[in-house]
Amino acid sequence: MAVRAVRGAVQLERDEAGHMDEQVGALLTAVLERNGLSADDLISIWFTATPDLHSDFPAAAARKLGIVDVPLICAQELDIAGAMPRVVRILAHIETDRSRAEINHVYLGAATALRKDIAQ
């Protein structure tokens, strides 16, 4: 079993806690499904949010999905002029038999523009 990293991002339409839960939950669900993972395969998840998001912690969405015994941490993205607004990014560390080439990184909605080279 190898340790791998999975990237992902989603752009929110608005800064509201319920909307963040919904969108981050969809992102995490897609990462798990597209990579054939369960919560037991997760080692840790880093969440970042752009500075314009203040309504909730993105990690709260993971807890609501039942990811309760995995270390999670939230941080703020750099405030770069011209960067896409209202974005939550994830970096999940996982245990898997998949090779790096077989990892499916997930960018939902408008966030696909962030990493066209790896977005699935």
JSON list of C-alpha atoms in Angstrom, two decimals:
[
{"chain": "A", "resi": 1, "resn": "MET", "atom": "CA", "xyz": [0.00, 0.00, 0.00]},
{"chain": "A", "resi": 2, "resn": "ALA", "atom": "CA", "xyz": [1.39, 3.40, -0.99]},
{"chain": "A", "resi": 3, "resn": "VAL", "atom": "CA", "xyz": [0.75, 6.87, 0.39]},
{"chain": "A", "resi": 4, "resn": "ARG", "atom": "CA", "xyz": [-0.55, 9.16, -2.33]},
{"chain": "A", "resi": 5, "resn": "ALA", "atom": "CA", "xyz": [-1.95, 12.69, -2.49]},
{"chain": "A", "resi": 6, "resn": "VAL", "atom": "CA", "xyz": [-5.19, 13.71, -4.18]},
{"chain": "A", "resi": 7, "resn": "ARG", "atom": "CA", "xyz": [-5.92, 17.33, -5.13]},
{"chain": "A", "resi": 8, "resn": "GLY", "atom": "CA", "xyz": [-9.26, 18.98, -5.63]},
{"chain": "A", "resi": 9, "resn": "ALA", "atom": "CA", "xyz": [-11.10, 22.29, -5.62]},
{"chain": "A", "resi": 10, "resn": "VAL", "atom": "CA", "xyz": [-14.53, 23.83, -5.94]},
{"chain": "A", "resi": 11, "resn": "GLN", "atom": "CA", "xyz": [-15.64, 27.42, -6.41]},
{"chain": "A", "resi": 12, "resn": "LEU", "atom": "CA", "xyz": [-18.57, 28.49, -4.24]},
{"chain": "A", "resi": 13, "resn": "GLU", "atom": "CA", "xyz": [-21.32, 30.70, -5.61]},
{"chain": "A", "resi": 14, "resn": "ARG", "atom": "CA", "xyz": [-21.66, 32.53, -2.29]},
{"chain": "A", "resi": 15, "resn": "ASP", "atom": "CA", "xyz": [-20.17, 32.63, 1.20]},
{"chain": "A", "resi": 16, "resn": "GLU", "atom": "CA", "xyz": [-22.83, 30.81, 3.23]},
{"chain": "A", "resi": 17, "resn": "ALA", "atom": "CA", "xyz": [-22.21, 27.94, 5.63]},
{"chain": "A", "resi": 18, "resn": "GLY", "atom": "CA", "xyz": [-24.89, 25.68, 4.17]},
{"chain": "A", "resi": 19, "resn": "HIS", "atom": "CA", "xyz": [-23.67, 26.25, 0.64]},
{"chain": "A", "resi": 20, "resn": "MET", "atom": "CA", "xyz": [-20.07, 25.56, 1.72]},
{"chain": "A", "resi": 21, "resn": "ASP", "atom": "CA", "xyz": [-21.15, 22.29, 3.39]},
{"chain": "A", "resi": 22, "resn": "GLU", "atom": "CA", "xyz": [-22.97, 21.23, 0.23]},
{"chain": "A", "resi": 23, "resn": "GLN", "atom": "CA", "xyz": [-20.17, 22.09, -2.19]},
{"chain": "A", "resi": 24, "resn": "VAL", "atom": "CA", "xyz": [-17.27, 20.81, -0.09]},
{"chain": "A", "resi": 25, "resn": "GLY", "atom": "CA", "xyz": [-19.27, 17.67, 0.67]},
{"chain": "A", "resi": 26, "resn": "ALA", "atom": "CA", "xyz": [-19.78, 17.13, -3.06]},
{"chain": "A", "resi": 27, "resn": "LEU", "atom": "CA", "xyz": [-16.05, 17.62, -3.67]},
{"chain": "A", "resi": 28, "resn": "LEU", "atom": "CA", "xyz": [-15.05, 15.12, -0.99]},
{"chain": "A", "resi": 29, "resn": "THR", "atom": "CA", "xyz": [-17.64, 12.60, -2.16]},
{"chain": "A", "resi": 30, "resn": "ALA", "atom": "CA", "xyz": [-16.37, 12.90, -5.74]},
{"chain": "A", "resi": 31, "resn": "VAL", "atom": "CA", "xyz": [-12.73, 12.43, -4.62]},
{"chain": "A", "resi": 32, "resn": "LEU", "atom": "CA", "xyz": [-13.65, 9.27, -2.71]},
{"chain": "A", "resi": 33, "resn": "GLU", "atom": "CA", "xyz": [-15.85, 7.82, -5.47]},
{"chain": "A", "resi": 34, "resn": "ARG", "atom": "CA", "xyz": [-13.53, 8.58, -8.39]},
{"chain": "A", "resi": 35, "resn": "ASN", "atom": "CA", "xyz": [-10.60, 7.00, -6.57]},
{"chain": "A", "resi": 36, "resn": "GLY", "atom": "CA", "xyz": [-12.45, 4.00, -5.14]},
{"chain": "A", "resi": 37, "resn": "LEU", "atom": "CA", "xyz": [-11.78, 5.15, -1.58]},
{"chain": "A", "resi": 38, "resn": "SER", "atom": "CA", "xyz": [-13.54, 4.99, 1.76]},
{"chain": "A", "resi": 39, "resn": "ALA", "atom": "CA", "xyz": [-12.94, 7.11, 4.85]},
{"chain": "A", "resi": 40, "resn": "ASP", "atom": "CA", "xyz": [-10.66, 4.32, 6.16]},
{"chain": "A", "resi": 41, "resn": "ASP", "atom": "CA", "xyz": [-8.24, 5.04, 3.29]},
{"chain": "A", "resi": 42, "resn": "LEU", "atom": "CA", "xyz": [-7.79, 8.67, 4.33]},
{"chain": "A", "resi": 43, "resn": "ILE", "atom": "CA", "xyz": [-4.67, 9.66, 6.27]},
{"chain": "A", "resi": 44, "resn": "SER", "atom": "CA", "xyz": [-5.33, 13.41, 6.51]},
{"chain": "A", "resi": 45, "resn": "ILE", "atom": "CA", "xyz": [-6.88, 16.29, 4.59]},
{"chain": "A", "resi": 46, "resn": "TRP", "atom": "CA", "xyz": [-5.66, 19.86, 4.22]},
{"chain": "A", "resi": 47, "resn": "PHE", "atom": "CA", "xyz": [-8.32, 22.40, 3.29]},
{"chain": "A", "resi": 48, "resn": "THR", "atom": "CA", "xyz": [-7.60, 25.91, 2.10]},
{"chain": "A", "resi": 49, "resn": "ALA", "atom": "CA", "xyz": [-10.09, 28.67, 1.45]},
{"chain": "A", "resi": 50, "resn": "THR", "atom": "CA", "xyz": [-9.63, 31.98, -0.31]},
{"chain": "A", "resi": 51, "resn": "PRO", "atom": "CA", "xyz": [-9.65, 35.02, 2.00]},
{"chain": "A", "resi": 52, "resn": "ASP", "atom": "CA", "xyz": [-13.20, 35.98, 0.94]},
{"chain": "A", "resi": 53, "resn": "LEU", "atom": "CA", "xyz": [-14.71, 32.89, 2.62]},
{"chain": "A", "resi": 54, "resn": "HIS", "atom": "CA", "xyz": [-15.57, 33.30, 6.32]},
{"chain": "A", "resi": 55, "resn": "SER", "atom": "CA", "xyz": [-18.92, 31.55, 6.87]},
{"chain": "A", "resi": 56, "resn": "ASP", "atom": "CA", "xyz": [-17.56, 28.22, 8.13]},
{"chain": "A", "resi": 57, "resn": "PHE", "atom": "CA", "xyz": [-14.60, 25.88, 8.26]},
{"chain": "A", "resi": 58, "resn": "PRO", "atom": "CA", "xyz": [-14.43, 23.69, 5.12]},
{"chain": "A", "resi": 59, "resn": "ALA", "atom": "CA", "xyz": [-13.45, 20.75, 7.34]},
{"chain": "A", "resi": 60, "resn": "ALA", "atom": "CA", "xyz": [-16.88, 20.91, 8.98]},
{"chain": "A", "resi": 61, "resn": "ALA", "atom": "CA", "xyz": [-18.33, 19.43, 5.77]},
{"chain": "A", "resi": 62, "resn": "ALA", "atom": "CA", "xyz": [-16.06, 16.40, 6.13]},
{"chain": "A", "resi": 63, "resn": "ARG", "atom": "CA", "xyz": [-17.26, 15.81, 9.68]},
{"chain": "A", "resi": 64, "resn": "LYS", "atom": "CA", "xyz": [-20.87, 15.99, 8.48]},
{"chain": "A", "resi": 65, "resn": "LEU", "atom": "CA", "xyz": [-20.05, 13.27, 5.92]},
{"chain": "A", "resi": 66, "resn": "GLY", "atom": "CA", "xyz": [-18.90, 11.01, 8.75]},
{"chain": "A", "resi": 67, "resn": "ILE", "atom": "CA", "xyz": [-15.17, 11.58, 8.33]},
{"chain": "A", "resi": 68, "resn": "VAL", "atom": "CA", "xyz": [-14.65, 11.89, 12.07]},
{"chain": "A", "resi": 69, "resn": "ASP", "atom": "CA", "xyz": [-11.39, 10.10, 12.93]},
{"chain": "A", "resi": 70, "resn": "VAL", "atom": "CA", "xyz": [-9.18, 11.60, 10.20]},
{"chain": "A", "resi": 71, "resn": "PRO", "atom": "CA", "xyz": [-6.93, 14.58, 10.99]},
{"chain": "A", "resi": 72, "resn": "LEU", "atom": "CA", "xyz": [-8.21, 17.69, 9.18]},
{"chain": "A", "resi": 73, "resn": "ILE", "atom": "CA", "xyz": [-6.80, 21.20, 9.05]},
{"chain": "A", "resi": 74, "resn": "CYS", "atom": "CA", "xyz": [-7.96, 24.45, 7.45]},
{"chain": "A", "resi": 75, "resn": "ALA", "atom": "CA", "xyz": [-5.78, 27.30, 6.24]},
{"chain": "A", "resi": 76, "resn": "GLN", "atom": "CA", "xyz": [-6.22, 30.47, 4.24]},
{"chain": "A", "resi": 77, "resn": "GLU", "atom": "CA", "xyz": [-5.00, 30.68, 0.64]},
{"chain": "A", "resi": 78, "resn": "LEU", "atom": "CA", "xyz": [-2.65, 33.48, -0.36]},
{"chain": "A", "resi": 79, "resn": "ASP", "atom": "CA", "xyz": [-4.45, 36.69, -1.29]},
{"chain": "A", "resi": 80, "resn": "ILE", "atom": "CA", "xyz": [-3.20, 37.06, -4.86]},
{"chain": "A", "resi": 81, "resn": "ALA", "atom": "CA", "xyz": [-4.58, 39.79, -7.11]},
{"chain": "A", "resi": 82, "resn": "GLY", "atom": "CA", "xyz": [-6.67, 38.32, -9.90]},
{"chain": "A", "resi": 83, "resn": "ALA", "atom": "CA", "xyz": [-7.01, 34.87, -8.31]},
{"chain": "A", "resi": 84, "resn": "MET", "atom": "CA", "xyz": [-10.32, 33.02, -8.61]},
{"chain": "A", "resi": 85, "resn": "PRO", "atom": "CA", "xyz": [-12.60, 34.05, -5.70]},
{"chain": "A", "resi": 86, "resn": "ARG", "atom": "CA", "xyz": [-14.55, 31.81, -3.27]},
{"chain": "A", "resi": 87, "resn": "VAL", "atom": "CA", "xyz": [-12.46, 28.68, -3.79]},
{"chain": "A", "resi": 88, "resn": "VAL", "atom": "CA", "xyz": [-11.98, 25.78, -1.39]},
{"chain": "A", "resi": 89, "resn": "ARG", "atom": "CA", "xyz": [-9.06, 23.50, -2.21]},
{"chain": "A", "resi": 90, "resn": "ILE", "atom": "CA", "xyz": [-8.17, 20.14, -0.71]},
{"chain": "A", "resi": 91, "resn": "LEU", "atom": "CA", "xyz": [-5.04, 18.03, -0.50]},
{"chain": "A", "resi": 92, "resn": "ALA", "atom": "CA", "xyz": [-5.94, 14.57, 0.80]},
{"chain": "A", "resi": 93, "resn": "HIS", "atom": "CA", "xyz": [-3.29, 12.05, 1.79]},
{"chain": "A", "resi": 94, "resn": "ILE", "atom": "CA", "xyz": [-4.48, 8.50, 1.18]},
{"chain": "A", "resi": 95, "resn": "GLU", "atom": "CA", "xyz": [-3.40, 4.87, 1.36]},
{"chain": "A", "resi": 96, "resn": "THR", "atom": "CA", "xyz": [-3.96, 3.13, -1.96]},
{"chain": "A", "resi": 97, "resn": "ASP", "atom": "CA", "xyz": [-2.63, 0.54, -4.35]},
{"chain": "A", "resi": 98, "resn": "ARG", "atom": "CA", "xyz": [-3.15, 2.96, -7.25]},
{"chain": "A", "resi": 99, "resn": "SER", "atom": "CA", "xyz": [-0.12, 4.44, -8.98]},
{"chain": "A", "resi": 100, "resn": "ARG", "atom": "CA", "xyz": [0.29, 8.22, -9.19]},
{"chain": "A", "resi": 101, "resn": "ALA", "atom": "CA", "xyz": [-0.92, 8.08, -12.77]},
{"chain": "A", "resi": 102, "resn": "GLU", "atom": "CA", "xyz": [-4.13, 6.35, -11.64]},
{"chain": "A", "resi": 103, "resn": "ILE", "atom": "CA", "xyz": [-5.07, 9.02, -9.08]},
{"chain": "A", "resi": 104, "resn": "ASN", "atom": "CA", "xyz": [-8.08, 11.09, -10.13]},
{"chain": "A", "resi": 105, "resn": "HIS", "atom": "CA", "xyz": [-7.80, 14.71, -9.02]},
{"chain": "A", "resi": 106, "resn": "VAL", "atom": "CA", "xyz": [-11.20, 16.40, -8.83]},
{"chain": "A", "resi": 107, "resn": "TYR", "atom": "CA", "xyz": [-11.97, 19.99, -9.79]},
{"chain": "A", "resi": 108, "resn": "LEU", "atom": "CA", "xyz": [-15.67, 20.80, -9.83]},
{"chain": "A", "resi": 109, "resn": "GLY", "atom": "CA", "xyz": [-17.49, 23.52, -11.74]},
{"chain": "A", "resi": 110, "resn": "ALA", "atom": "CA", "xyz": [-15.53, 26.66, -12.54]},
{"chain": "A", "resi": 111, "resn": "ALA", "atom": "CA", "xyz": [-12.58, 25.36, -10.50]},
{"chain": "A", "resi": 112, "resn": "THR", "atom": "CA", "xyz": [-11.64, 23.11, -13.43]},
{"chain": "A", "resi": 113, "resn": "ALA", "atom": "CA", "xyz": [-9.94, 26.19, -14.86]},
{"chain": "A", "resi": 114, "resn": "LEU", "atom": "CA", "xyz": [-7.43, 26.12, -12.00]},
{"chain": "A", "resi": 115, "resn": "ARG", "atom": "CA", "xyz": [-5.69, 22.91, -13.06]},
{"chain": "A", "resi": 116, "resn": "LYS", "atom": "CA", "xyz": [-6.71, 21.89, -16.57]},
{"chain": "A", "resi": 117, "resn": "ASP", "atom": "CA", "xyz": [-3.59, 19.71, -16.67]},
{"chain": "A", "resi": 118, "resn": "ILE", "atom": "CA", "xyz": [-4.81, 17.35, -13.91]},
{"chain": "A", "resi": 119, "resn": "ALA", "atom": "CA", "xyz": [-8.54, 17.96, -13.59]},
{"chain": "A", "resi": 120, "resn": "GLN", "atom": "CA", "xyz": [-10.59, 14.86, -14.37]}
]
